XYZ file of C-alpha atoms in Angstrom:
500
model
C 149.178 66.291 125.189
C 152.302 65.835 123.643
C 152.038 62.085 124.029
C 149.249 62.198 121.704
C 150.919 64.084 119.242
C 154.422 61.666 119.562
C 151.916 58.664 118.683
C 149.551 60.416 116.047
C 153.046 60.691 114.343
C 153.960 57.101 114.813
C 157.041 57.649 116.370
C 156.090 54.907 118.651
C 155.978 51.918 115.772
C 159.312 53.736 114.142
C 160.976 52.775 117.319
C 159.788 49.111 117.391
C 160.973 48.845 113.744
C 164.451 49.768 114.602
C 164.334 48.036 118.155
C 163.841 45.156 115.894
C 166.541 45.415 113.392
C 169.001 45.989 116.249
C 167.588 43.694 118.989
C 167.228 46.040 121.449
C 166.445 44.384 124.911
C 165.626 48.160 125.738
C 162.107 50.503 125.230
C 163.545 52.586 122.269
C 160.428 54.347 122.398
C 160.382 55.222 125.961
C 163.841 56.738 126.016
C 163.104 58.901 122.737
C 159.480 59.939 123.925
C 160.596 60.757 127.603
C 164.156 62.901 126.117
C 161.673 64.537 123.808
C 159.351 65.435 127.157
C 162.059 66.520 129.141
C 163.804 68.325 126.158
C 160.507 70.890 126.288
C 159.160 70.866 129.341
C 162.721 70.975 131.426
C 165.299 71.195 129.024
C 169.232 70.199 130.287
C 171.740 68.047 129.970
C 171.004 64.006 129.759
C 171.693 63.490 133.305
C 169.265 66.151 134.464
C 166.774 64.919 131.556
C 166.550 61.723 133.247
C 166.216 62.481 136.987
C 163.593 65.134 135.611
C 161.729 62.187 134.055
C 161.860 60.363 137.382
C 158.848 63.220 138.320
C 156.459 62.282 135.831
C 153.092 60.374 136.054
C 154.399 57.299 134.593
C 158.135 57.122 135.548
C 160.370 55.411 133.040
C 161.599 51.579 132.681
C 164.842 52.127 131.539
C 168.421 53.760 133.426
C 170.558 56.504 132.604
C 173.268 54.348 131.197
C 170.079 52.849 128.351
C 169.816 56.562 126.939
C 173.416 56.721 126.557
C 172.807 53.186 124.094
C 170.385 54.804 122.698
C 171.912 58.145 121.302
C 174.437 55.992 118.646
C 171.256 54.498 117.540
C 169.153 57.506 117.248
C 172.144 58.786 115.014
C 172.383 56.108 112.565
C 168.961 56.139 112.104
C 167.744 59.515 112.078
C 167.338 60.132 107.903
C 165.219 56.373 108.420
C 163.265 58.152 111.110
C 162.869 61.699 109.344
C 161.538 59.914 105.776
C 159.084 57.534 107.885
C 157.749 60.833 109.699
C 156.955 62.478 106.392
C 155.228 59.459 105.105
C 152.925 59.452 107.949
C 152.095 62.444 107.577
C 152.424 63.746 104.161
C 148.479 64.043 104.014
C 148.353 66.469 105.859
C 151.271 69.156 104.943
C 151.727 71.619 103.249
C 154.613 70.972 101.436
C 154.538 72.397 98.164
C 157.001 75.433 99.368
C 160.202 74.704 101.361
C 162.117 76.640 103.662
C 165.253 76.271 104.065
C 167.785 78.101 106.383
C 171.123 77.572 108.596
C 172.475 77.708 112.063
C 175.216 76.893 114.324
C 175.809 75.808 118.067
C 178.323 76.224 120.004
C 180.327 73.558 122.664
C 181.787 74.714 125.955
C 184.577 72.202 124.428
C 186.469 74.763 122.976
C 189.013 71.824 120.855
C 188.097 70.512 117.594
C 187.245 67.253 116.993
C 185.200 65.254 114.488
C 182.084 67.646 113.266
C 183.013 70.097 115.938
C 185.016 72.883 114.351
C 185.907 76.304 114.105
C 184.157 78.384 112.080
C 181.741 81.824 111.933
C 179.813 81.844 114.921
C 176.190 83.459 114.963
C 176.903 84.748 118.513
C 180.487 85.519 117.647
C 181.742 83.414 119.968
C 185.474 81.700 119.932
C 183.823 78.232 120.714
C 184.270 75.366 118.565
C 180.636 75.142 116.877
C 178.639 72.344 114.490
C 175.913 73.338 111.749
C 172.486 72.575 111.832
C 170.353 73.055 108.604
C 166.840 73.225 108.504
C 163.948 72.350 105.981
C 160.145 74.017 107.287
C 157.148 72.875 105.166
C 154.287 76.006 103.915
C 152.854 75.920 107.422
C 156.117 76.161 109.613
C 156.138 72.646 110.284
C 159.748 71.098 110.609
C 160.135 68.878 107.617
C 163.778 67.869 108.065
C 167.032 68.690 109.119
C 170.742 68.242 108.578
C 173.938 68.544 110.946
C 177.686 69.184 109.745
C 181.130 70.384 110.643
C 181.030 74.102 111.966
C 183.705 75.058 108.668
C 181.879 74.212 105.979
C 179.995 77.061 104.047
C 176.695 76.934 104.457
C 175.696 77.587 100.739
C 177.094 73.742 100.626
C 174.601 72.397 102.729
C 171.484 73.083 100.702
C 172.176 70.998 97.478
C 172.628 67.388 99.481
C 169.709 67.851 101.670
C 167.361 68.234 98.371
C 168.362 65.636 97.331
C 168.098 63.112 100.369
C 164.434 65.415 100.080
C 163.934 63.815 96.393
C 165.274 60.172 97.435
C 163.781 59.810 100.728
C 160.998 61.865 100.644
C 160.005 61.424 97.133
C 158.491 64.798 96.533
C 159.683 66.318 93.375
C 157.615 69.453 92.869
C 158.357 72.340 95.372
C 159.341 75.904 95.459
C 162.711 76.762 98.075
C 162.775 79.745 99.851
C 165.970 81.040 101.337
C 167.552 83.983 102.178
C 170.870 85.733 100.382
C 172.986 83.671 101.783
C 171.912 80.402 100.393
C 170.968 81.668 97.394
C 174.367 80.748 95.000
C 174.371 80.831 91.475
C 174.558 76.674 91.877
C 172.082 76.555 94.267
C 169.565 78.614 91.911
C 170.571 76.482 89.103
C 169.995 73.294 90.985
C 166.346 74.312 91.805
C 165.421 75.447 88.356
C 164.921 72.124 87.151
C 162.402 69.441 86.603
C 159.461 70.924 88.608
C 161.257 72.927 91.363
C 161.229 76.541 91.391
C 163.154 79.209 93.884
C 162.547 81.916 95.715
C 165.298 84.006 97.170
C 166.196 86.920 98.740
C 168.758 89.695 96.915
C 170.991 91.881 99.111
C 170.826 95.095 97.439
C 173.777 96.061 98.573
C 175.794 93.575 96.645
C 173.498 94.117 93.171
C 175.368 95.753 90.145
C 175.166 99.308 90.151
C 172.760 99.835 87.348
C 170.228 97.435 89.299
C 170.773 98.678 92.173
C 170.519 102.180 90.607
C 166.851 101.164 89.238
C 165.678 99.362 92.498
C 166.363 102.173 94.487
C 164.756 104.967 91.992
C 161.756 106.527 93.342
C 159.776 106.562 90.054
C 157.969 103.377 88.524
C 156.512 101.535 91.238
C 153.131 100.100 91.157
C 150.572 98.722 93.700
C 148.302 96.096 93.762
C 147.498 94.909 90.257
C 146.518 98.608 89.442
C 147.965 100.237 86.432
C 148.845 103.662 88.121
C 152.236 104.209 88.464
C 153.928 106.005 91.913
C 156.537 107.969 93.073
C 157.674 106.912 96.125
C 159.359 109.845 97.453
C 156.098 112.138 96.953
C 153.376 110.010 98.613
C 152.133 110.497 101.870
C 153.570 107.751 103.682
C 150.812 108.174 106.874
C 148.404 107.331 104.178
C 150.124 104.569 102.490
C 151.229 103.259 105.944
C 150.403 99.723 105.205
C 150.944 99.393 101.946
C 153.722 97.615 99.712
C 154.827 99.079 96.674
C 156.593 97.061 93.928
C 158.514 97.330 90.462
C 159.964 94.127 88.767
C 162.507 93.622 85.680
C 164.139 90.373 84.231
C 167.603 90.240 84.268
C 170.501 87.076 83.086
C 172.793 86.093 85.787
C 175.365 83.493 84.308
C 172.980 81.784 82.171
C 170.142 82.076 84.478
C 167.155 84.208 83.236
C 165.332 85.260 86.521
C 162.740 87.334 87.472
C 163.827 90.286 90.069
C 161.625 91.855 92.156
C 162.236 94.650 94.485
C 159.301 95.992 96.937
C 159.056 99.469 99.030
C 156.929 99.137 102.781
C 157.125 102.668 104.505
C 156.013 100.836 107.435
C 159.395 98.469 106.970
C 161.152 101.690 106.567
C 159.801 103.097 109.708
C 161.074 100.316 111.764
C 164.620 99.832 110.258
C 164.774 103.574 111.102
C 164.115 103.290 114.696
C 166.106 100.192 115.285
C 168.898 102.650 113.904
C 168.411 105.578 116.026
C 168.374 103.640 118.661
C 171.676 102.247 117.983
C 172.941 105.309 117.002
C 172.158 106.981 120.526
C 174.072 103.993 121.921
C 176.876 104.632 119.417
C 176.990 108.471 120.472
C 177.114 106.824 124.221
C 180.249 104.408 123.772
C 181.747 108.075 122.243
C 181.233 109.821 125.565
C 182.677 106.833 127.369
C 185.751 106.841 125.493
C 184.730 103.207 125.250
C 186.490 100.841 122.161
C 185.075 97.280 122.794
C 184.918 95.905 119.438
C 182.722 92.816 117.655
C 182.462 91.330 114.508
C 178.661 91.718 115.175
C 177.458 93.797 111.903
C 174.557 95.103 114.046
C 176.911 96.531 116.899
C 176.378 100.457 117.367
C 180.421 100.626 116.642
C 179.848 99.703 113.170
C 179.126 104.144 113.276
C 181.876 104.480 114.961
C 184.933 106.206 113.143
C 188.063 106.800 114.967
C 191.141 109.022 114.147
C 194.705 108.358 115.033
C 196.129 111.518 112.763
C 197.494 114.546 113.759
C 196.105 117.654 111.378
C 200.073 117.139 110.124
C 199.315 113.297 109.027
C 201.560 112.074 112.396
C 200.948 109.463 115.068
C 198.388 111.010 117.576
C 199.437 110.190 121.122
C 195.348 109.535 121.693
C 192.434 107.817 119.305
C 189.482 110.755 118.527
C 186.075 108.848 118.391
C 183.452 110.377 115.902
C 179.919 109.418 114.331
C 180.732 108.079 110.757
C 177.436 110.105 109.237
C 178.588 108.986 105.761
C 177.901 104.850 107.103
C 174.737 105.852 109.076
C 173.467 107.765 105.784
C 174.829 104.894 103.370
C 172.374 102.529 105.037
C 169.188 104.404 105.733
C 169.241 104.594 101.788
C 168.139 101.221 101.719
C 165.301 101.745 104.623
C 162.074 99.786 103.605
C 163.202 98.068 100.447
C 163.353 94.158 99.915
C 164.617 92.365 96.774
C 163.670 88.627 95.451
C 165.084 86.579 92.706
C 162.151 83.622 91.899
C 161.816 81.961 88.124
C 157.943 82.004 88.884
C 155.837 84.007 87.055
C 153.381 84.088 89.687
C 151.455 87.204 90.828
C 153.958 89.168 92.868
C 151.958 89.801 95.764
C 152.028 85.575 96.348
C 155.231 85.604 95.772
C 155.953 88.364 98.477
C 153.892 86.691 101.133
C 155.604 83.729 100.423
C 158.881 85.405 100.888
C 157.440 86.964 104.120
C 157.064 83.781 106.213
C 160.816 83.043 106.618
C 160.317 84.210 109.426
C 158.861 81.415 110.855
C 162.361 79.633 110.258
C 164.079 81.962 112.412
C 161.534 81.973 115.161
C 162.008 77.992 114.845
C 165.816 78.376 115.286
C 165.128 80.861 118.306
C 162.879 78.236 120.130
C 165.701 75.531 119.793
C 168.226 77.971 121.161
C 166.301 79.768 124.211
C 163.105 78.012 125.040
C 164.728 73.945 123.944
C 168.300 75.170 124.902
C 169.986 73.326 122.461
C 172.921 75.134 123.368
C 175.721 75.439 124.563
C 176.452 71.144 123.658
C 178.822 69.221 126.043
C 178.403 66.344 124.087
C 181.911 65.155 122.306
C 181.200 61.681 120.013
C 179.719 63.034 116.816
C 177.023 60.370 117.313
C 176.092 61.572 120.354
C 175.692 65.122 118.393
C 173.285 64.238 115.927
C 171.188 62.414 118.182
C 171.124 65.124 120.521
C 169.686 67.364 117.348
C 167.648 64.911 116.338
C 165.644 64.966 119.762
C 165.916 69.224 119.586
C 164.171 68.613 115.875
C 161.769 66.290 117.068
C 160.981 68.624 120.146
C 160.738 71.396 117.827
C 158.067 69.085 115.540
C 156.191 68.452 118.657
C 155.701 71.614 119.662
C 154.832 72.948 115.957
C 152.121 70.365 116.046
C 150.658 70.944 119.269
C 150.691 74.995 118.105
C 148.798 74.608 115.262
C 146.271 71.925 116.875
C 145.620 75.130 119.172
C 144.997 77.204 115.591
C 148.455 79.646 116.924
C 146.395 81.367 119.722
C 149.617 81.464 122.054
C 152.770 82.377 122.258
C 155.736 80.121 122.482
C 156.952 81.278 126.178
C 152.734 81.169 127.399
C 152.052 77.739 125.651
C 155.693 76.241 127.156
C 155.043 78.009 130.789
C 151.897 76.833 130.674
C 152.678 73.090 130.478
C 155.754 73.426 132.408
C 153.481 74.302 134.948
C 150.558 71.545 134.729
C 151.947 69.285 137.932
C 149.586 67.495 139.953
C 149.897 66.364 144.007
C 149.507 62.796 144.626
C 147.160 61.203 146.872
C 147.559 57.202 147.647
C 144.506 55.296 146.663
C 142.334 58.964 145.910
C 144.020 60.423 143.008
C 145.642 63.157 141.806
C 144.982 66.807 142.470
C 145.717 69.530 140.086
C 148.207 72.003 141.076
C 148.081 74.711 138.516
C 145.863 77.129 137.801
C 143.451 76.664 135.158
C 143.408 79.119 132.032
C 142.608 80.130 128.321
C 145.500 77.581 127.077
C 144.298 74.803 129.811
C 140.882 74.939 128.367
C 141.860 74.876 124.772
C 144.042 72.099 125.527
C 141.535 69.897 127.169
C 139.392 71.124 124.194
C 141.220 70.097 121.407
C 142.404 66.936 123.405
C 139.180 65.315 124.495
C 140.150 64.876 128.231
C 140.250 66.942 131.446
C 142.537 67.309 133.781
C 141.315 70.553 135.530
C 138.679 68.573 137.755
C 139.057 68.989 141.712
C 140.362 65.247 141.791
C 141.437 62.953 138.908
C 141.135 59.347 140.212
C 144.048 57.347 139.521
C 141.642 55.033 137.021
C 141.620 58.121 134.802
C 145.277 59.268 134.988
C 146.057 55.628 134.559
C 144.413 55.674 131.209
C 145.257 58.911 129.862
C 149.274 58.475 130.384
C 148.572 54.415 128.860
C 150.365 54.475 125.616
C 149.434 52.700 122.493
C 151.567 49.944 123.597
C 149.789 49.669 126.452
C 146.505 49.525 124.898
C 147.169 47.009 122.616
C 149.000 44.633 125.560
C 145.397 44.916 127.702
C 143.588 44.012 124.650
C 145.396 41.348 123.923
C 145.097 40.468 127.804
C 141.533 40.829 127.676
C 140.849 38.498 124.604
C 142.998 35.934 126.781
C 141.033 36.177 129.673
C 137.767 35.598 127.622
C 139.155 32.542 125.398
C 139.949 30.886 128.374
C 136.748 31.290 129.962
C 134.885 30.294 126.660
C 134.785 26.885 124.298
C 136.688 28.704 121.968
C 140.003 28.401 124.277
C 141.665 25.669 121.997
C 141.950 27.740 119.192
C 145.323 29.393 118.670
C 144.075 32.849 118.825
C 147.092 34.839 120.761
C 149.276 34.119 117.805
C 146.368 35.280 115.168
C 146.809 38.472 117.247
């Protein structure tokens, strides 16, 4: 299955192109396909990639120390290999909105060296890390990505990867949607020109006080495209359950005249207010430890936390007194259920909010990298070696997208993954193959939307033998074929093989 979906991309004639220009006397193609298997179906380090690889259907040509070769020239030419993606497949996406978001990795190499650097960890970790930045198309498909050194600020990132977007990519018109912490005055600027647009979220924590004063008043929201005006704090919020409230204003940020709009979900509100109880009950629990492990996590339970080191006389206590800070825990359940955007669209708001909705997708992309791909932690040191190595996790990622929607996003990422981690078959000499696993919902829709079984009692070796044959392959036996029927013809003088 995901064979199919590395050729329908044309990964497989990207690879001859560049095996070409460098003269490989290696299958490029091989090596990339089979890391890109092994990166989703058993995902490790290279070493365990390739004696993994050694266990499927149609073992590979090439050795260990050929990958290795490989990974400088994956690096070089990944921005080649992105662009020629997109134009094979431009048809078909959706790529009129952008998402764009950032992530880092950390090494078990704890120096710095080259990309590798120090910098602001997502899991807070004191690891040297590396930056990965990510571009999804309307439909969650990866699009294209970027890698750089783990201290640079992300808000950096955004700017040069449009523009390798324009140059490469040639696609001019699109909207980018980002959360607050891409969204810099430059970077809003930079996307309100020519036919690019931006939509962004707005902490409302860090708004002016007058607009955050007016977001957060109860009166003048409206719903739908009705005229009636609400009160938020007197509906009946079992009744309204579902429902999203909005109010919008225009307002001039240095220069910049954009439209801010700020939404209400009591359903949103519900949720941020359990995920806070229950860290609040873990909070109270560290307090009856006498526990003090700190993070720089701002989700930690400790974040309510207060603790007192003053005597009633303003002197040195001998011991720390723990207490619930109610004044944080009551600072942020005033924001409960609202959302802000900042887009120069004049669109209806209710697109604009779904549009604003699917970043999600970005995340869960980031999480699939990071705990299904394991991406991380790298042991990788040359900084070629790096970007090749996220190049594969990007491709993997693209892969698995594909294959997703091809199965119109009936499954979950851990079924669809178990499920073809799972789809081994026992080999019988000169019978076949018989399947080992058990056949299911996903199986079937896979053979469906494939056009080939592999669920029968037996598959004879003829039919494995042509379902694992590559494109290569095919076109070797045709040219094979015409061979063996020139020479048994008239026509046998004629210099056909080089027509071919």
């Amino acid at each position: 299955f995901l064979q199919k979906i590395f050729h329908a991309l044309g990964l497989d004639g990207i690879c001859s192109s560049v095996s070409e220009k460098y003269n490989f006397q290696y299958d490029l193609s091989s090596i990339l396909s089979n890391l890109i298997y092994a990166r989703i179906l058993s995902p490790s380090s290279k070493l365990s990639s390739f004696e993994y690889m050694q266990e499927f259907i149609k073992t590979p040509g090439f050795e260990l120390h050929d990958i290795y070769r490989a990974l400088d020239v994956l690096a070089k030419e990944s921005d080649n290999i992105q662009a020629r993606i997109y134009e094979a497949t431009k048809k078909t996406r959706n790529d009129a909105i952008l998402y764009y978001d950032c992530t880092n990795f950390f090494f078990e190499i704890e120096e710095e060296r080259g990309i590798r650097k120090y910098g602001k960890s997502k899991e807070h970790r004191p690891n040297s890390i590396v930056q990965l930045g990510l571009f999804l198309d309307a439909d969650g498909i990866p699009l294209a990505f970027t890698v750089f050194p783990g201290n640079e600020n992300e808000q950096s990132s955004l700017i040069p990867m449009e523009k390798k977007i324009l140059s490469d990519f040639a696609l001019s018109k699109f909207i980018i949607c980002t959360d607050a912490g891409l969204a810099s005055a430059a970077n809003r600027r930079f996307n309100n020109r020519g036919e690019r647009s931006f939509i962004v979220t707005q902490s409302l924590k860090s708004m002016k006080s007058f607009l955050k004063e007016w977001a957060l008043d109860p009166k003048g929201w409206s719903l739908g495209s009705g005229e009636e005006i609400y009160d938020i704090s007197n509906i009946d919020e079992d009744i309204y359950m579902d429902s999203v409230f909005h109010k919008e204003r225009w307002i001039n940020e240095n220069g910049l005249e954009q439209r801010l709009i700020v939404s209400y979900s009591p359903k949103y509100k519900h949720y941020q207010q359990q995920i806070r109880q229950a860290q609040v009950e873990r909070a109270e629990g560290i307090i009856e430890k006498g526990s003090k492990a700190k993070t720089r996590n701002p989700n930690n339970p400790m974040r309510f936390i207060e603790e007192i080191q003053l005597t009633i006389d303003g002197e040195v206590a001998e011991k720390t007194s723990m207490s619930l800070n109610v004044k944080k825990i009551a600072e942020e359940s005033m924001h409960d259920g609202f959302t802000a955007v900042c887009t120069t669209l004049e669109d209806d708001i209710k697109d604009i909010l779904k549009v604003n909705r699917r970043r999600w997708e970005i995340e869960e992309s980031f999480r699939i990298m990071k705990s299904e791909f394991k991406a991380r932690p790298v042991y990788l040191q040359k900084d070629e070696s790096i970007c090749a190595h996220f190049l594969t996790c990007f491709l993997a990622l693209l892969l698995y997208r594909m294959l997703e929607h091809r199965l119109d996003e009936k499954f979950t990422v851990s079924e669809l993954t178990q499920t073809l981690r799972k789809m081994n078959f026992f080999h019988m000499d000169g019978i076949g193959y018989l399947p080992e696993y058990a056949r299911s919902d996903i199986t079937d829709a896979l053979h469906e939307k494939f056009g080939f079984r592999t669920d029968t009692e037996i598959v004879t070796e003829k039919s494995m033998k042509k379902l694992s044959r590559t494109r290569k392959d095919r076109k070797i036996l045709q040219i094979k074929s015409i061979k063996e029927t020139c020479k048994a013809s008239h026509w046998s003088s004629f210099p056909v093989f080089k027509l071919i």
